[in-house]
Amino acid sequence: DGGITQSPKYLFRKEGQNVTLSCEQNLNHDAMYWYRQDPGQGLRLIYYSQIVNDFQKGDIAEGYSVSREKKESFPLTVTSAQKNPTAFYLCASSIGDRGRLGYGYTFGSGTRLTVV
Amino acid sequence: LAKTTQPISMDSYEGQEVNITCSHNNIATNDYITWYQQFPSQGPRFIIQGYKTKVTNEVASLFIPADRKSSTLSLPRVSLSDTAVYYCLVGGNQAGTALIFGKGTTLSVSS
């Protein structure tokens, strides 16, 4: 079955350490996205990529970095510069060259990052 | 993307019909209305999308009046498993554009 996989599901990090969250999709989607969700809040966009080797900052990119070397993969690194990294992180993908906004977007099951 | 306004929370009982209304006064001619559902500790999932009048699928119905300045998501005979956050999004035919999510409507269904 096609889908989008995020790993790990739970992640603990010490303050001052960088950590990388994995996101892999086998849907042949062109576009991929990273969101952050805090308790009781909506999703906020961190980074997105519409094509391999290209990505754009979202609303809250500071303290995060991404790469898009392969179509299937869009890893997110939470750096030590991110002041409050404890949150639920969601990765998504979508068809990049057709379709209506909001249709055909697939989300992963998320990674819950806790800084200890 | 058009700005949307929806209630922060709603309560219901099992077996009732639930209607969640979303206001989008600045909707553009080529904008579609899309609803997503999110369960705790999971990613959002697509429920339904429409442009005008009424759309129905196996999960929900979407009612859109002629002026398209609002829309109503209707969930027939809800169950406890329908407890979730529901998001209304409005945007045009812009494939590959990042979705912008507000706080959504938290629906709590009780027995």
CSV table of C-alpha atoms in Angstrom, one decimal:
chain,number,residue,atom,x,y,z
A,1,ASP,CA,0.0,0.0,0.0
A,2,GLY,CA,1.2,3.5,-0.7
A,3,GLY,CA,1.7,5.8,2.2
A,4,ILE,CA,3.8,8.2,4.1
A,5,THR,CA,6.0,7.0,7.0
A,6,GLN,CA,7.4,9.1,9.8
A,7,SER,CA,9.9,7.7,12.3
A,8,PRO,CA,10.4,7.5,15.1
A,9,LYS,CA,6.9,7.9,16.7
A,10,TYR,CA,8.4,9.2,19.9
A,11,LEU,CA,11.7,10.9,20.3
A,12,PHE,CA,13.5,12.3,23.3
A,13,ARG,CA,16.4,14.8,23.0
A,14,LYS,CA,18.6,16.6,25.4
A,15,GLU,CA,18.9,20.3,25.3
A,16,GLY,CA,21.6,21.5,22.9
A,17,GLN,CA,21.4,18.5,20.6
A,18,ASN,CA,20.3,18.3,17.0
A,19,VAL,CA,17.9,15.6,16.0
A,20,THR,CA,16.6,14.5,12.6
A,21,LEU,CA,13.0,13.3,12.0
A,22,SER,CA,12.5,11.0,9.1
A,23,CYS,CA,9.7,11.3,6.5
A,24,GLU,CA,9.4,8.8,3.6
A,25,GLN,CA,6.6,8.5,1.0
A,26,ASN,CA,6.0,5.9,-1.7
A,27,LEU,CA,3.1,7.8,-3.3
A,28,ASN,CA,5.2,9.3,-6.1
A,29,HIS,CA,4.1,12.8,-4.8
A,30,ASP,CA,6.1,15.7,-5.9
A,31,ALA,CA,5.4,18.0,-3.0
A,32,MET,CA,6.2,17.4,0.7
A,33,TYR,CA,5.6,19.4,3.9
A,34,TRP,CA,6.6,19.7,7.5
A,35,TYR,CA,4.2,21.0,10.2
A,36,ARG,CA,4.5,21.5,13.9
A,37,GLN,CA,1.5,21.2,16.2
A,38,ASP,CA,1.4,22.3,19.9
A,39,PRO,CA,-1.3,21.2,22.3
A,40,GLY,CA,-4.7,22.7,21.5
A,41,GLN,CA,-3.3,24.5,18.4
A,42,GLY,CA,-3.6,24.1,14.7
A,43,LEU,CA,-0.8,23.1,12.4
A,44,ARG,CA,2.0,25.5,11.6
A,45,LEU,CA,4.1,25.2,8.5
A,46,ILE,CA,7.8,24.8,9.0
A,47,TYR,CA,9.2,24.0,5.5
A,48,TYR,CA,7.8,22.7,2.2
A,49,SER,CA,9.3,21.4,-1.0
A,50,GLN,CA,7.5,21.2,-4.4
A,51,ILE,CA,10.3,19.5,-6.2
A,52,VAL,CA,13.6,17.6,-5.5
A,53,ASN,CA,16.5,19.8,-4.5
A,54,ASP,CA,14.3,22.8,-3.8
A,55,PHE,CA,12.4,23.9,-0.6
A,56,GLN,CA,10.9,27.0,0.9
A,57,LYS,CA,10.6,28.3,4.4
A,58,GLY,CA,7.2,28.3,6.0
A,59,ASP,CA,5.9,30.4,8.9
A,60,ILE,CA,8.2,29.1,11.6
A,61,ALA,CA,11.4,27.9,9.9
A,62,GLU,CA,13.8,29.4,12.4
A,63,GLY,CA,15.8,26.6,14.2
A,64,TYR,CA,14.9,24.0,11.6
A,65,SER,CA,16.6,22.7,8.5
A,66,VAL,CA,15.5,20.3,5.7
A,67,SER,CA,16.9,18.6,2.6
A,68,ARG,CA,15.2,17.1,-0.4
A,69,GLU,CA,17.8,15.0,-2.2
A,70,LYS,CA,15.3,12.3,-3.2
A,71,LYS,CA,11.6,12.5,-4.2
A,72,GLU,CA,10.6,10.0,-1.6
A,73,SER,CA,12.4,11.6,1.4
A,74,PHE,CA,12.1,14.9,3.2
A,75,PRO,CA,14.0,14.8,6.6
A,76,LEU,CA,13.6,17.6,9.1
A,77,THR,CA,16.5,18.5,11.5
A,78,VAL,CA,15.6,20.3,14.7
A,79,THR,CA,18.7,22.2,15.7
A,80,SER,CA,19.8,23.5,19.0
A,81,ALA,CA,18.8,26.9,17.8
A,82,GLN,CA,15.1,26.0,18.1
A,83,LYS,CA,14.2,27.5,21.5
A,84,ASN,CA,11.1,25.4,22.2
A,85,PRO,CA,11.3,22.2,20.2
A,86,THR,CA,8.9,20.0,22.2
A,87,ALA,CA,5.9,19.4,19.9
A,88,PHE,CA,4.1,17.0,17.6
A,89,TYR,CA,5.7,17.1,14.1
A,90,LEU,CA,3.7,16.1,11.1
A,91,CYS,CA,4.9,15.4,7.6
A,92,ALA,CA,2.6,15.5,4.5
A,93,SER,CA,2.9,15.0,0.8
A,94,SER,CA,0.7,15.9,-2.2
A,95,ILE,CA,0.5,15.7,-6.0
A,96,GLY,CA,2.6,18.6,-7.1
A,97,ASP,CA,1.4,19.3,-10.6
A,98,ARG,CA,-2.4,18.8,-10.6
A,99,GLY,CA,-5.3,18.6,-8.3
A,100,ARG,CA,-7.3,21.0,-6.2
A,101,LEU,CA,-6.0,22.6,-3.1
A,102,GLY,CA,-6.6,20.3,-0.2
A,103,TYR,CA,-7.4,17.3,-2.3
A,104,GLY,CA,-5.0,14.4,-2.4
A,105,TYR,CA,-2.8,15.5,0.6
A,106,THR,CA,-1.6,12.6,2.7
A,107,PHE,CA,-0.3,13.0,6.2
A,108,GLY,CA,2.0,10.8,8.2
A,109,SER,CA,1.2,9.6,11.7
A,110,GLY,CA,3.6,12.1,13.3
A,111,THR,CA,6.6,12.2,15.6
A,112,ARG,CA,6.3,13.5,19.1
A,113,LEU,CA,9.5,15.2,20.2
A,114,THR,CA,10.3,15.9,23.8
A,115,VAL,CA,13.3,17.8,25.0
A,116,VAL,CA,14.5,16.6,28.4
B,1,LEU,CA,-5.8,31.4,0.9
B,2,ALA,CA,-9.1,32.8,2.2
B,3,LYS,CA,-9.5,33.4,5.9
B,4,THR,CA,-11.9,31.0,7.6
B,5,THR,CA,-13.8,31.2,10.9
B,6,GLN,CA,-15.3,28.2,12.7
B,7,PRO,CA,-16.4,27.5,16.3
B,8,ILE,CA,-13.7,26.5,18.7
B,9,SER,CA,-15.7,23.6,20.1
B,10,MET,CA,-18.9,21.7,19.9
B,11,ASP,CA,-20.5,19.0,22.0
B,12,SER,CA,-22.9,16.3,20.9
B,13,TYR,CA,-24.4,12.9,21.9
B,14,GLU,CA,-24.2,9.6,20.0
B,15,GLY,CA,-26.8,9.3,17.3
B,16,GLN,CA,-27.3,13.0,16.8
B,17,GLU,CA,-26.5,14.9,13.6
B,18,VAL,CA,-23.8,17.4,13.9
B,19,ASN,CA,-23.4,20.5,11.7
B,20,ILE,CA,-20.2,22.6,11.8
B,21,THR,CA,-20.4,25.9,10.0
B,22,CYS,CA,-17.4,27.7,8.5
B,23,SER,CA,-17.4,31.3,7.4
B,24,HIS,CA,-15.3,32.4,4.5
B,25,ASN,CA,-16.5,35.8,3.4
B,26,ASN,CA,-13.5,36.5,1.1
B,27,ILE,CA,-13.7,33.3,-0.9
B,28,ALA,CA,-12.5,33.7,-4.4
B,29,THR,CA,-14.2,32.5,-7.6
B,30,ASN,CA,-11.8,29.6,-8.1
B,31,ASP,CA,-11.6,28.5,-4.4
B,32,TYR,CA,-12.7,25.1,-3.2
B,33,ILE,CA,-13.8,24.3,0.3
B,34,THR,CA,-12.1,21.4,2.0
B,35,TRP,CA,-12.6,19.7,5.4
B,36,TYR,CA,-10.1,17.6,7.3
B,37,GLN,CA,-10.5,15.5,10.4
B,38,GLN,CA,-7.8,14.9,13.0
B,39,PHE,CA,-7.8,12.4,15.8
B,40,PRO,CA,-5.5,12.9,18.8
B,41,SER,CA,-1.8,12.1,18.0
B,42,GLN,CA,-2.6,11.4,14.4
B,43,GLY,CA,-2.2,13.4,11.2
B,44,PRO,CA,-5.2,15.1,9.6
B,45,ARG,CA,-7.2,13.2,7.0
B,46,PHE,CA,-9.3,14.5,4.1
B,47,ILE,CA,-13.0,14.2,4.6
B,48,ILE,CA,-14.8,16.1,1.8
B,49,GLN,CA,-14.3,18.8,-0.7
B,50,GLY,CA,-16.8,20.9,-2.6
B,51,TYR,CA,-17.3,24.0,-4.8
B,52,LYS,CA,-21.0,24.8,-4.6
B,53,THR,CA,-24.4,23.3,-3.6
B,54,LYS,CA,-24.1,19.9,-1.9
B,55,VAL,CA,-21.6,17.2,-1.9
B,56,THR,CA,-22.1,13.8,-0.1
B,57,ASN,CA,-19.8,10.9,0.5
B,58,GLU,CA,-19.8,7.9,2.9
B,59,VAL,CA,-18.5,10.0,5.7
B,60,ALA,CA,-20.2,13.4,5.6
B,61,SER,CA,-22.1,16.0,3.6
B,62,LEU,CA,-21.0,19.5,2.7
B,63,PHE,CA,-23.6,22.2,2.1
B,64,ILE,CA,-22.5,25.4,0.3
B,65,PRO,CA,-25.1,28.2,-0.2
B,66,ALA,CA,-25.2,30.1,-3.5
B,67,ASP,CA,-23.1,33.0,-2.2
B,68,ARG,CA,-20.4,30.6,-1.0
B,69,LYS,CA,-19.5,32.8,1.9
B,70,SER,CA,-20.0,29.9,4.3
B,71,SER,CA,-20.2,26.2,4.3
B,72,THR,CA,-21.6,23.5,6.7
B,73,LEU,CA,-20.1,20.1,7.3
B,74,SER,CA,-22.8,17.7,8.3
B,75,LEU,CA,-22.0,14.4,10.2
B,76,PRO,CA,-25.0,12.1,10.3
B,77,ARG,CA,-25.6,10.1,13.5
B,78,VAL,CA,-22.3,10.7,15.2
B,79,SER,CA,-20.6,8.1,17.3
B,80,LEU,CA,-17.9,8.3,20.0
B,81,SER,CA,-15.3,7.7,17.3
B,82,ASP,CA,-16.2,10.9,15.6
B,83,THR,CA,-14.6,12.9,18.5
B,84,ALA,CA,-11.9,14.8,16.7
B,85,VAL,CA,-10.8,18.2,15.5
B,86,TYR,CA,-12.4,19.3,12.2
B,87,TYR,CA,-10.6,21.9,10.0
B,88,CYS,CA,-12.1,24.0,7.3
B,89,LEU,CA,-9.8,25.1,4.5
B,90,VAL,CA,-10.5,27.3,1.5
B,91,GLY,CA,-8.2,27.8,-1.5
B,92,GLY,CA,-7.9,27.6,-5.2
B,93,ASN,CA,-6.6,25.2,-7.7
B,94,GLN,CA,-3.0,25.4,-6.5
B,95,ALA,CA,-1.7,21.9,-6.4
B,96,GLY,CA,1.5,21.6,-4.4
B,97,THR,CA,0.6,24.6,-2.2
B,98,ALA,CA,1.1,24.2,1.5
B,99,LEU,CA,-2.2,23.9,3.4
B,100,ILE,CA,-2.8,26.4,6.2
B,101,PHE,CA,-4.6,25.1,9.2
B,102,GLY,CA,-6.3,27.2,11.9
B,103,LYS,CA,-7.3,25.8,15.3
B,104,GLY,CA,-10.3,24.0,13.9
B,105,THR,CA,-13.4,22.8,15.7
B,106,THR,CA,-13.0,20.3,18.5
B,107,LEU,CA,-16.1,18.0,18.5
B,108,SER,CA,-16.7,16.0,21.6
B,109,VAL,CA,-19.3,13.2,21.3
B,110,SER,CA,-20.7,11.7,24.5
B,111,SER,CA,-22.7,8.6,25.2
